[in-house]
mmCIF file of C-alpha atoms and ligand atoms in Angstrom:
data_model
loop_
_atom_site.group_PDB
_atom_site.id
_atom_site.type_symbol
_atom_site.label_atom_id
_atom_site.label_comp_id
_atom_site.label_asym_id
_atom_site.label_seq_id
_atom_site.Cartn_x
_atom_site.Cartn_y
_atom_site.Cartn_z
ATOM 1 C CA UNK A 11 -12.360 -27.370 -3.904
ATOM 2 C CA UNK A 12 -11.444 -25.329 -7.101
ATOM 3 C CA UNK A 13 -13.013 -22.350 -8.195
ATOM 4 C CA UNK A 14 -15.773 -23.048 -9.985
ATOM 5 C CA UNK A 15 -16.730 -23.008 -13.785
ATOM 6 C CA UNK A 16 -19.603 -20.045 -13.859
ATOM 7 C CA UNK A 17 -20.526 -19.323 -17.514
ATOM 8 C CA UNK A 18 -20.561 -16.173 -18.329
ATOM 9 C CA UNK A 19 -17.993 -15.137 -16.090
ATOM 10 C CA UNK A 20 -14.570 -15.640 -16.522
ATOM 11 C CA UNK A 21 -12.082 -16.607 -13.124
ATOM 12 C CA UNK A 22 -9.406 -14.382 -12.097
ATOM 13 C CA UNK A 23 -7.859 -14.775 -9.019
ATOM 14 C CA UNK A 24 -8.745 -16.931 -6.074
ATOM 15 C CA UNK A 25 -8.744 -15.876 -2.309
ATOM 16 C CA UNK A 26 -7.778 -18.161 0.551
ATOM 17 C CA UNK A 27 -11.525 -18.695 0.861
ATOM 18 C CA UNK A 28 -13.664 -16.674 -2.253
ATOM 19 C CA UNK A 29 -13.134 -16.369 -5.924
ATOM 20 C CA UNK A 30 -13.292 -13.813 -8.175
ATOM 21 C CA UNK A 31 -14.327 -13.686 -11.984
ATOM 22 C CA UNK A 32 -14.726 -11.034 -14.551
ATOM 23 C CA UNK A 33 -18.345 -10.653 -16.427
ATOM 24 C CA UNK A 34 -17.666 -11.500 -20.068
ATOM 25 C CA UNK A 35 -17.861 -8.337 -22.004
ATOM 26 C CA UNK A 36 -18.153 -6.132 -18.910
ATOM 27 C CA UNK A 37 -15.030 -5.648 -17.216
ATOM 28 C CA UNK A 38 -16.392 -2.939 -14.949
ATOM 29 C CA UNK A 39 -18.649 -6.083 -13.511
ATOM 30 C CA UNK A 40 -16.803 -8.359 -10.601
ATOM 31 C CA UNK A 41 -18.253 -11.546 -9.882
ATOM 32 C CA UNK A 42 -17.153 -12.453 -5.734
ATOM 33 C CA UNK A 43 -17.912 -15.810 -5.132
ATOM 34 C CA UNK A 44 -18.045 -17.263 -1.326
ATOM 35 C CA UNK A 45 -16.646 -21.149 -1.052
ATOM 36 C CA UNK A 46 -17.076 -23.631 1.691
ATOM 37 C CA UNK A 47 -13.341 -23.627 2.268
ATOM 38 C CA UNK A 48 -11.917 -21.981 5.855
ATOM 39 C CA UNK A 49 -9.018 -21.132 7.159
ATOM 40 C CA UNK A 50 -7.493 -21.760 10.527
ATOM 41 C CA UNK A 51 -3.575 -20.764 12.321
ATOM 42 C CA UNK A 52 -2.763 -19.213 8.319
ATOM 43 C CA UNK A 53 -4.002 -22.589 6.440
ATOM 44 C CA UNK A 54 -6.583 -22.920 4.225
ATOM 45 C CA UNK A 55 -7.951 -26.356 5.625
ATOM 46 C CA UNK A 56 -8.131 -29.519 4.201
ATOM 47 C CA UNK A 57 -12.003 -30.036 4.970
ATOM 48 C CA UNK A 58 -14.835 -27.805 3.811
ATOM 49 C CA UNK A 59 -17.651 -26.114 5.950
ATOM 50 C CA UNK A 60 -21.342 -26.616 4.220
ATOM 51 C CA UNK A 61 -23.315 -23.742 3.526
ATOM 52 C CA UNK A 62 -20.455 -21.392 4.878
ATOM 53 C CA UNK A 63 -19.949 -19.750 1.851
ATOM 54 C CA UNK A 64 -23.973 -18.935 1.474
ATOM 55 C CA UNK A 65 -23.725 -18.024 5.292
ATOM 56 C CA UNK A 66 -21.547 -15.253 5.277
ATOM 57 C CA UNK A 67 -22.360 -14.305 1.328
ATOM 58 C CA UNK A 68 -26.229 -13.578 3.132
ATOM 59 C CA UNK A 69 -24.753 -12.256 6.423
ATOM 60 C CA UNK A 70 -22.554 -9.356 4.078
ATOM 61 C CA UNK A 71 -25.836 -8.822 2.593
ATOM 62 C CA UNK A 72 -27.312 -8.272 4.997
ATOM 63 C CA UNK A 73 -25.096 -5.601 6.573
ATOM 64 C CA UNK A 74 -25.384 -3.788 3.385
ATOM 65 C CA UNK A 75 -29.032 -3.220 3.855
ATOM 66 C CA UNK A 76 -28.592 -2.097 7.677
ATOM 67 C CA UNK A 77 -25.392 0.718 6.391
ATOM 68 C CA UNK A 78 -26.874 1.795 3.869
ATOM 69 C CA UNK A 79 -27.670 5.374 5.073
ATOM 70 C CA UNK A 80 -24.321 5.185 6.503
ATOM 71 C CA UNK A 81 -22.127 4.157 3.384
ATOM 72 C CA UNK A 82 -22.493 3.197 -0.148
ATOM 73 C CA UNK A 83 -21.280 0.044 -1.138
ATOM 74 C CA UNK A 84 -20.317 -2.576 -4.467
ATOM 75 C CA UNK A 85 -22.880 -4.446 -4.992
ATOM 76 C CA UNK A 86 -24.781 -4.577 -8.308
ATOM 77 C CA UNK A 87 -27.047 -7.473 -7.995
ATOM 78 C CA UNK A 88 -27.360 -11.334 -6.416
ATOM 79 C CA UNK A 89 -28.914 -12.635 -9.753
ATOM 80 C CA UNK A 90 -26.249 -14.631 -10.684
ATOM 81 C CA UNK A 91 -25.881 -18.084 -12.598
ATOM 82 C CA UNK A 92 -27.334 -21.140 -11.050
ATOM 83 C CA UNK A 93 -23.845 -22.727 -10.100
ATOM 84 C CA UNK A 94 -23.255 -19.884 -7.450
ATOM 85 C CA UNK A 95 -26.492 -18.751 -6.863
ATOM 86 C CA UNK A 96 -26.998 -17.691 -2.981
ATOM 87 C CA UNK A 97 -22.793 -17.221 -2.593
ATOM 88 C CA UNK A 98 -22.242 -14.871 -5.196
ATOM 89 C CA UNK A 99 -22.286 -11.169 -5.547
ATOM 90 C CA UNK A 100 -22.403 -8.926 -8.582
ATOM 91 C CA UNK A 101 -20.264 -5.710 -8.257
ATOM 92 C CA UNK A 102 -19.019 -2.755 -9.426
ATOM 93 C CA UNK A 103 -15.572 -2.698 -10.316
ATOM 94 C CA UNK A 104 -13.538 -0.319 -8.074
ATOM 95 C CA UNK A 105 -10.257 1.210 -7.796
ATOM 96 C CA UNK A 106 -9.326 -0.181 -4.987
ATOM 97 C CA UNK A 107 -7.788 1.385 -2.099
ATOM 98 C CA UNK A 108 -4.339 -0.395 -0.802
ATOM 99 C CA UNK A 109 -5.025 -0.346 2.817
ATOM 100 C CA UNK A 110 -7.035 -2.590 5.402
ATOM 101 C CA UNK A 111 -9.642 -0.081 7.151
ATOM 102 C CA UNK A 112 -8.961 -2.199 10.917
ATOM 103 C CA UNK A 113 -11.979 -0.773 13.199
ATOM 104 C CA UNK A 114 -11.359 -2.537 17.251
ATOM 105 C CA UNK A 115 -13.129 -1.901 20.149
ATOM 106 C CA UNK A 116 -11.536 -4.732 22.239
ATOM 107 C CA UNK A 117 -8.168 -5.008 22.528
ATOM 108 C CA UNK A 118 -6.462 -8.373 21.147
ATOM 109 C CA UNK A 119 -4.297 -9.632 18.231
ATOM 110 C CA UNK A 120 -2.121 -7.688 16.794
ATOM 111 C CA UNK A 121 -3.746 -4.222 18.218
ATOM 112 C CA UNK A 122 -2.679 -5.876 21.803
ATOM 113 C CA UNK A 123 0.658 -6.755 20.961
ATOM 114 C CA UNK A 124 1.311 -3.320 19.836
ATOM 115 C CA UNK A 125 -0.013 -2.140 23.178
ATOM 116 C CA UNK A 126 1.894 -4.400 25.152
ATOM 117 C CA UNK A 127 5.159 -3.436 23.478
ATOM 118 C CA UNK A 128 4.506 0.334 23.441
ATOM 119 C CA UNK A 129 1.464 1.370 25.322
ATOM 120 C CA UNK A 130 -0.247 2.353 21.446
ATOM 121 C CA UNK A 131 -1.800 0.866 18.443
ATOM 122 C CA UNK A 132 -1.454 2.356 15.446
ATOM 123 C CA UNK A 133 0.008 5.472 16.926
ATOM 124 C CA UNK A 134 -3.029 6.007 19.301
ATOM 125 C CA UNK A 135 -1.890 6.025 23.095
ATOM 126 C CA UNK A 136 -4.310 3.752 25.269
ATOM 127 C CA UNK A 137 -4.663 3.965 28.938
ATOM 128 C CA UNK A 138 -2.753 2.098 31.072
ATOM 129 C CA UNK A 139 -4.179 -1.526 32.773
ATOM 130 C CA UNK A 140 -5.644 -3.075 29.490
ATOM 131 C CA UNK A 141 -5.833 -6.656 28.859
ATOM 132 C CA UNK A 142 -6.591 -9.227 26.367
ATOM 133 C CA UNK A 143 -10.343 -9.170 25.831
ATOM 134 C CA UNK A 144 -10.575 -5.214 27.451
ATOM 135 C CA UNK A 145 -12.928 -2.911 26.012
ATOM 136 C CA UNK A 146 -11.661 0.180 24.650
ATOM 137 C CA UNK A 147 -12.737 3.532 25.892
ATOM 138 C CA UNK A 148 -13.755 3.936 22.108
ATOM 139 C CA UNK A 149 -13.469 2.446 18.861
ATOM 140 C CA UNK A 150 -10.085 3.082 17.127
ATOM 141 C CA UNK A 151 -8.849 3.684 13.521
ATOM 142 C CA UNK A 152 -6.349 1.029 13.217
ATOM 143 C CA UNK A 153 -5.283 0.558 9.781
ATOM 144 C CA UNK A 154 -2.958 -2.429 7.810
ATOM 145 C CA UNK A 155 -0.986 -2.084 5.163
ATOM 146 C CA UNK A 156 -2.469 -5.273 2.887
ATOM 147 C CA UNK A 157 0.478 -8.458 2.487
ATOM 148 C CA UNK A 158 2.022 -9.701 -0.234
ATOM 149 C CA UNK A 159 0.402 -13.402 -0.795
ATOM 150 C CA UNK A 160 0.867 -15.736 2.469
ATOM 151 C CA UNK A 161 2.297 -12.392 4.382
ATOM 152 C CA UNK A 162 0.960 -10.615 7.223
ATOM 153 C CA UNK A 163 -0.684 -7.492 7.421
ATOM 154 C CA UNK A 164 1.637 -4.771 9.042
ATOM 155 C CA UNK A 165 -0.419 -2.087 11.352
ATOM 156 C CA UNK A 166 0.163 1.293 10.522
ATOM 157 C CA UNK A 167 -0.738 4.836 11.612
ATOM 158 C CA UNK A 168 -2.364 7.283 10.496
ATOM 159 C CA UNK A 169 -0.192 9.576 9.006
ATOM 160 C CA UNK A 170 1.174 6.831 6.741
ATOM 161 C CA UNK A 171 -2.281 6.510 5.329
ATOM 162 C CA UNK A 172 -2.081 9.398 4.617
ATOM 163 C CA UNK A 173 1.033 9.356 2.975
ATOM 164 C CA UNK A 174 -0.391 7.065 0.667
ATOM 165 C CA UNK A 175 -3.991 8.616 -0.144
ATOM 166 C CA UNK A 176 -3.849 12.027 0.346
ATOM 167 C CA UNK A 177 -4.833 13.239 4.331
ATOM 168 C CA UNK A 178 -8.975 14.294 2.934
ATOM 169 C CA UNK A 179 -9.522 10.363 1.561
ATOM 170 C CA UNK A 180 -7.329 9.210 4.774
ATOM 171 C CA UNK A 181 -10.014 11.024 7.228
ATOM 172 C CA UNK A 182 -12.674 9.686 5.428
ATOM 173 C CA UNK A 183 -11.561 6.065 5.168
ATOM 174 C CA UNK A 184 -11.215 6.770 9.326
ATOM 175 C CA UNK A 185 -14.634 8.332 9.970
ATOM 176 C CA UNK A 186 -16.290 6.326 7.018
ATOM 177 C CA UNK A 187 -14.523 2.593 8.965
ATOM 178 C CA UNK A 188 -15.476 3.662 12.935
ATOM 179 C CA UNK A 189 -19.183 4.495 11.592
ATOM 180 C CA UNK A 190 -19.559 1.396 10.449
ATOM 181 C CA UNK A 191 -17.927 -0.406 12.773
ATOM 182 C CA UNK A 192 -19.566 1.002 15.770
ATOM 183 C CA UNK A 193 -23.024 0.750 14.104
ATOM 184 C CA UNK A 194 -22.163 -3.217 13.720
ATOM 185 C CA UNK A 195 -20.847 -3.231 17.391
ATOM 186 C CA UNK A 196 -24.173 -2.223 18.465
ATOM 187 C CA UNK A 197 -26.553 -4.064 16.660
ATOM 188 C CA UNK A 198 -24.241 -7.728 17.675
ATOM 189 C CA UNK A 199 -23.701 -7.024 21.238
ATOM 190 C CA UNK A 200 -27.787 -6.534 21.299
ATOM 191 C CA UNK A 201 -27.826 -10.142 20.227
ATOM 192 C CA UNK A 202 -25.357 -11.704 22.182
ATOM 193 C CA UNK A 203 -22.399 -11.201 19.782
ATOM 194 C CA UNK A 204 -19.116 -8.793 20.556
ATOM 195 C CA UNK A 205 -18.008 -7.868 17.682
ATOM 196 C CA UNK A 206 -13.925 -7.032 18.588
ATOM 197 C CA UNK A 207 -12.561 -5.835 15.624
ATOM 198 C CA UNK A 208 -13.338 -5.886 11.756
ATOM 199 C CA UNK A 209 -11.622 -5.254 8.520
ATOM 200 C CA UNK A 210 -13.065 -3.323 5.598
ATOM 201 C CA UNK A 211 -11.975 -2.456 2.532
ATOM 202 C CA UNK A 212 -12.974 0.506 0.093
ATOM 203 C CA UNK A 213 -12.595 1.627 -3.265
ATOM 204 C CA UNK A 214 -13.337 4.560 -5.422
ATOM 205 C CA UNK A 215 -15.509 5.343 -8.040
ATOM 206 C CA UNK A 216 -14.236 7.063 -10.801
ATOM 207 C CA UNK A 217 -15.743 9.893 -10.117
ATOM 208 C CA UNK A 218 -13.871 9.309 -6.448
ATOM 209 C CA UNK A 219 -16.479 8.363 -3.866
ATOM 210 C CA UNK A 220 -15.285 6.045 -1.727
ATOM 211 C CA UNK A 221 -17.619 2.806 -1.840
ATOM 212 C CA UNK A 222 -17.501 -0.470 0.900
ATOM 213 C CA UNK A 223 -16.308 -3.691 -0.936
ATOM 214 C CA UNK A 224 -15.491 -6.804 -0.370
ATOM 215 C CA UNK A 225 -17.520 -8.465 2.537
ATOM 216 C CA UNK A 226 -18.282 -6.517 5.503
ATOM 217 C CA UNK A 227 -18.416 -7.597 9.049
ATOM 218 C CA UNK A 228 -18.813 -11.491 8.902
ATOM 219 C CA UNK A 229 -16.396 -13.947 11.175
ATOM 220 C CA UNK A 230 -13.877 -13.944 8.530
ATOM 221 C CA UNK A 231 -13.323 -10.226 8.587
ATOM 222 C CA UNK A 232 -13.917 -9.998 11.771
ATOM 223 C CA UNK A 233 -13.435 -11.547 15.407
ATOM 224 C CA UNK A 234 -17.131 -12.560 16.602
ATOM 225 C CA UNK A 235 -17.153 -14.070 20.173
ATOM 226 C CA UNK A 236 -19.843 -14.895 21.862
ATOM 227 C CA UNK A 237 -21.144 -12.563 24.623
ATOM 228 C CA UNK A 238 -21.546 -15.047 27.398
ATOM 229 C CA UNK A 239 -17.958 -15.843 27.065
ATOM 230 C CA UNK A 240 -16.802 -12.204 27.519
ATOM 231 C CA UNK A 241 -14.469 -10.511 30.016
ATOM 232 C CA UNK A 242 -11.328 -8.973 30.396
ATOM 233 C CA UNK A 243 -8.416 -11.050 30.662
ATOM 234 C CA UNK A 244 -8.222 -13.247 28.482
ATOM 235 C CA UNK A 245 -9.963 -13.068 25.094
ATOM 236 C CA UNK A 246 -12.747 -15.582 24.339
ATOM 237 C CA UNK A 247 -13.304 -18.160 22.008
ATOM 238 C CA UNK A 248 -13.775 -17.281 18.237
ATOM 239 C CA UNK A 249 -17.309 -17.733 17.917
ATOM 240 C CA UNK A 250 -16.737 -19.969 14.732
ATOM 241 C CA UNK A 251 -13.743 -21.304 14.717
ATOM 242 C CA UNK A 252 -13.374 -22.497 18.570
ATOM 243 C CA UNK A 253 -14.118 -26.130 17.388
ATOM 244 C CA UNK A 254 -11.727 -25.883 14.800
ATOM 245 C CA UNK A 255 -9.081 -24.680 16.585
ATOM 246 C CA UNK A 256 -9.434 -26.736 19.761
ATOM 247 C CA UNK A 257 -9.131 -30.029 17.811
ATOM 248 C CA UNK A 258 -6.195 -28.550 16.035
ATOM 249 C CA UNK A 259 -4.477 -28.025 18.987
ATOM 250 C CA UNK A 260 -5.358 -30.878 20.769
ATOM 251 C CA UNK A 261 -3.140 -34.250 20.728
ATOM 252 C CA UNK A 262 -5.996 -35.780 18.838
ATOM 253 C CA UNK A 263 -4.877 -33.908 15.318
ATOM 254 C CA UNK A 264 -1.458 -35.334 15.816
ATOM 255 C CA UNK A 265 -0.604 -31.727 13.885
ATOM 256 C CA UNK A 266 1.833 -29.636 15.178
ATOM 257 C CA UNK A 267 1.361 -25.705 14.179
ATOM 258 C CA UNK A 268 5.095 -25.497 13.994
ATOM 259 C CA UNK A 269 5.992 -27.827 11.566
ATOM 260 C CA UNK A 270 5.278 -25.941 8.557
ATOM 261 C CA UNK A 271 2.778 -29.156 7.557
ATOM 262 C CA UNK A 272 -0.042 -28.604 6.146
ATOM 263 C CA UNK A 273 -3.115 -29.591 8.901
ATOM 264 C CA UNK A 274 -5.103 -32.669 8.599
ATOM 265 C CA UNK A 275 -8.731 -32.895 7.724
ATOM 266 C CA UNK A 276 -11.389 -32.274 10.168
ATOM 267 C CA UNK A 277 -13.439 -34.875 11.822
ATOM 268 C CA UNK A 278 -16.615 -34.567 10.775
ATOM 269 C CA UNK A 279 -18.237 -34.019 14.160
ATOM 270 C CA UNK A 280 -15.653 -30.783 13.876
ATOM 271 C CA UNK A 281 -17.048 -29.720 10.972
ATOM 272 C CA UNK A 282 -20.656 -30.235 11.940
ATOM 273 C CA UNK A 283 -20.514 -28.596 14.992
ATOM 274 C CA UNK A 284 -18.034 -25.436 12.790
ATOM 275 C CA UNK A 285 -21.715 -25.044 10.538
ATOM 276 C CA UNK A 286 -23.673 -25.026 13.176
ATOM 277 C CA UNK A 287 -21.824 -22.203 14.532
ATOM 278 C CA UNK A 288 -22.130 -20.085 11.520
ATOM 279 C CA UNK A 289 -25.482 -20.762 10.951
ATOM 280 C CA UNK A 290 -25.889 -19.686 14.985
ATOM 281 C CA UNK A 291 -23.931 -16.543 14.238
ATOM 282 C CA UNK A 292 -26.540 -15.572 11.314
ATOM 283 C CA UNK A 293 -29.598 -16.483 13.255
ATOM 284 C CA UNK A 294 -28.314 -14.645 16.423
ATOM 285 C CA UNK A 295 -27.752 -11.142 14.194
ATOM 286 C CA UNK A 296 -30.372 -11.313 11.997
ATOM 287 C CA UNK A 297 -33.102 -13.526 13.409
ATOM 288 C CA UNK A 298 -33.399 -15.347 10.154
ATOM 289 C CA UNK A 299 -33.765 -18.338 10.250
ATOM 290 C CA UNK A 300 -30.334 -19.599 8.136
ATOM 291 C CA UNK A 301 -31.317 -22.314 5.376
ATOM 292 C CA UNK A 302 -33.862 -20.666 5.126
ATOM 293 C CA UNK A 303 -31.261 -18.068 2.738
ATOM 294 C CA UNK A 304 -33.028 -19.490 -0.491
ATOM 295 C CA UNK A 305 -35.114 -16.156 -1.064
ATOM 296 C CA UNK A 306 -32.423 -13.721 0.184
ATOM 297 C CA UNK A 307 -29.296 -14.117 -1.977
ATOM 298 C CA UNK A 308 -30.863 -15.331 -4.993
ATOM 299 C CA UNK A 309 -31.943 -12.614 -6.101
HETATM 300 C C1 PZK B 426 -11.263 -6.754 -5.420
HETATM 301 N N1 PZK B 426 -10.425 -8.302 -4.096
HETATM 302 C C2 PZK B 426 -10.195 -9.248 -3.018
HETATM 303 C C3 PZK B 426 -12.310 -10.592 -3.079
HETATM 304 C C4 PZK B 426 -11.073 -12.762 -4.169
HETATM 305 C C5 PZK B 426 -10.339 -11.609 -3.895
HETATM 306 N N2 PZK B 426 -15.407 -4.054 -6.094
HETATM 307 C C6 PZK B 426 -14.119 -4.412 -6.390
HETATM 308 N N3 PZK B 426 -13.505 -3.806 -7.421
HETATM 309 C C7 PZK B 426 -12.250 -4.142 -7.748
HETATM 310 N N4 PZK B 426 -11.550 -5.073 -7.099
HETATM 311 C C8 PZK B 426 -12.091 -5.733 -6.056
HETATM 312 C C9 PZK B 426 -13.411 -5.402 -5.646
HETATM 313 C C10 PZK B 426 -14.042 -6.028 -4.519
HETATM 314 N N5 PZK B 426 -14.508 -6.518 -3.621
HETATM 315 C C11 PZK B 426 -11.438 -7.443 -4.248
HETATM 316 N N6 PZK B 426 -9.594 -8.187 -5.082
HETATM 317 C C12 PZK B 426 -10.080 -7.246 -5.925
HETATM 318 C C13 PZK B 426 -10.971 -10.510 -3.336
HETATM 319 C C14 PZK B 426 -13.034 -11.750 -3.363
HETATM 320 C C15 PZK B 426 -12.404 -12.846 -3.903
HETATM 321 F F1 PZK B 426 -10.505 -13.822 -4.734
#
């Protein structure tokens, strides 16, 4: 699964799991295309999800309506050409800014390693007597400086943001990241989702307001797990990629995680199951009905 030929557009770079293309004589206008492919343990799989892309490309959407008092954000238009109609955004071309905006209001991942091994994330001390899975007093700032390709994030704090963007754009990126974050927390724990953590990313205008990009609070920036499955102790099941992961791990792959192999394909029962999951994710937040995405993304 290549990126695909859109005319018009020209391809630039691809993601583990989206593409991105330049408009043809506007390079101030981003194509971001959403694919089928997903990742799993750092691997871009071998098997491809249907209608994930168009899932999450309508679920970012979506979000972008709901913030919109709250933050402005990229996107110029979902009338796009026929060959990525329904996963594709138009945007604005931003500067962007180098640093993963980390929101969590559950402690796991990285955030709880850092806790474990010095009672703080990010430079923000936490009580004592947290677990994996524990709610946090309140949301905190937790921000990542962004890899090198196939590296991992590294958490930093705040003062090293700003460092790097000046300490007025550094409080904004803060306030601007737990707003948003804590108005998504709300609306998915209402229907049935904890949303742990998410990552956003902003860039400026050139006139320098900061503007959301990128996708915004779907499972692949974000940990969704299912409420039912909540509590402290340990953390539940991703919400989308449990099936995934579970047959991974399972004797049944024959793939061991440490080998440095590539995994095998999914079974397709995985991968059936894996869509119905995302599709339950976007009916459960927006109570649409998903497939039924033909009039929303297509501009
Ligand atoms: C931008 N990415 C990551 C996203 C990929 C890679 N509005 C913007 N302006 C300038 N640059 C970007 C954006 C956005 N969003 C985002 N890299 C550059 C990315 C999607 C697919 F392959």
């Amino acid at each position: 699964m290549s990126a695909p030929e859109v005319p018009g557009y020209r391809h630039v770079y691809s993601g583990k799991v989206r593409e991105l293309y330049v408009a043809d004589g506007d390079p101030n206008r981003l194509l971001i295309v959403a694919t089928d492919r997903i990742s799993a343990y750092d691997h871009v799989l071998a098997s491809t999800v249907p209608d994930k892309g168009r899932v999450l490309t309508a679920m970012t959407l979506w979000w972008f309506e709901r913030l919109a008092d709250l933050v402005p954000n990229h996107v110029v238009s979902t009338d796009v050409p026929d060959a990525v109609r329904g996963r594709a955004m138009l945007c604005e071309r931003l500067e962007m800014v180098q640093v993963e905006c980390v929101a969590r209001g559950y402690l796991t991942g990285s955030g709880l390693a850092d806790y474990q091994a010095t009672g703080a994330v990010c430079g923000i001390e936490l009580p004592t007597g947290l677990v994996d899975g524990s709610r946090l007093p309140y949301p905190i700032f937790t921000p990542a400086t962004k890899a090198q390709r196939g590296g991992h994030d590294q958490n930093v704090d705040l003062a090293y943001v700003e460092r790097l963007v000046g300490p007025d754009v550094a409080t904004e990126l803060r306030d601007r990241t737990l707003a948003v974050y804590e108005l998504g927390e709300r609306i998915a724990r209402e229907r049935g989702i904890v949303l742990a953590d998410t990552k956003l990313e902003f860039g400026r205008r050139p006139d320098g307001a900061l503007v959301l990009a990128d996708e915004v609070l779907t499972p692949d920036s974000s940990r969704f797990w299912p409420a039912e499955g909540w509590r402290p102790g340990t953390a539940p099941p991703s919400f989308d990629k449990q099936f995934v992961r579970d047959w991974l791990a399972s004797p049944a792959s024959g793939w061991d995680r440490a080998s440095g192999e590539p995994p095998p394909p999914l079974p397709p029962d995985v991968v059936r199951r894996t869509r119905e999951r995302y599709l339950e994710a976007y009916e459960r937040l927006t109570g649409r009905r998903a497939l039924d995405l033909s009039g929303l993304a297509t501009g």
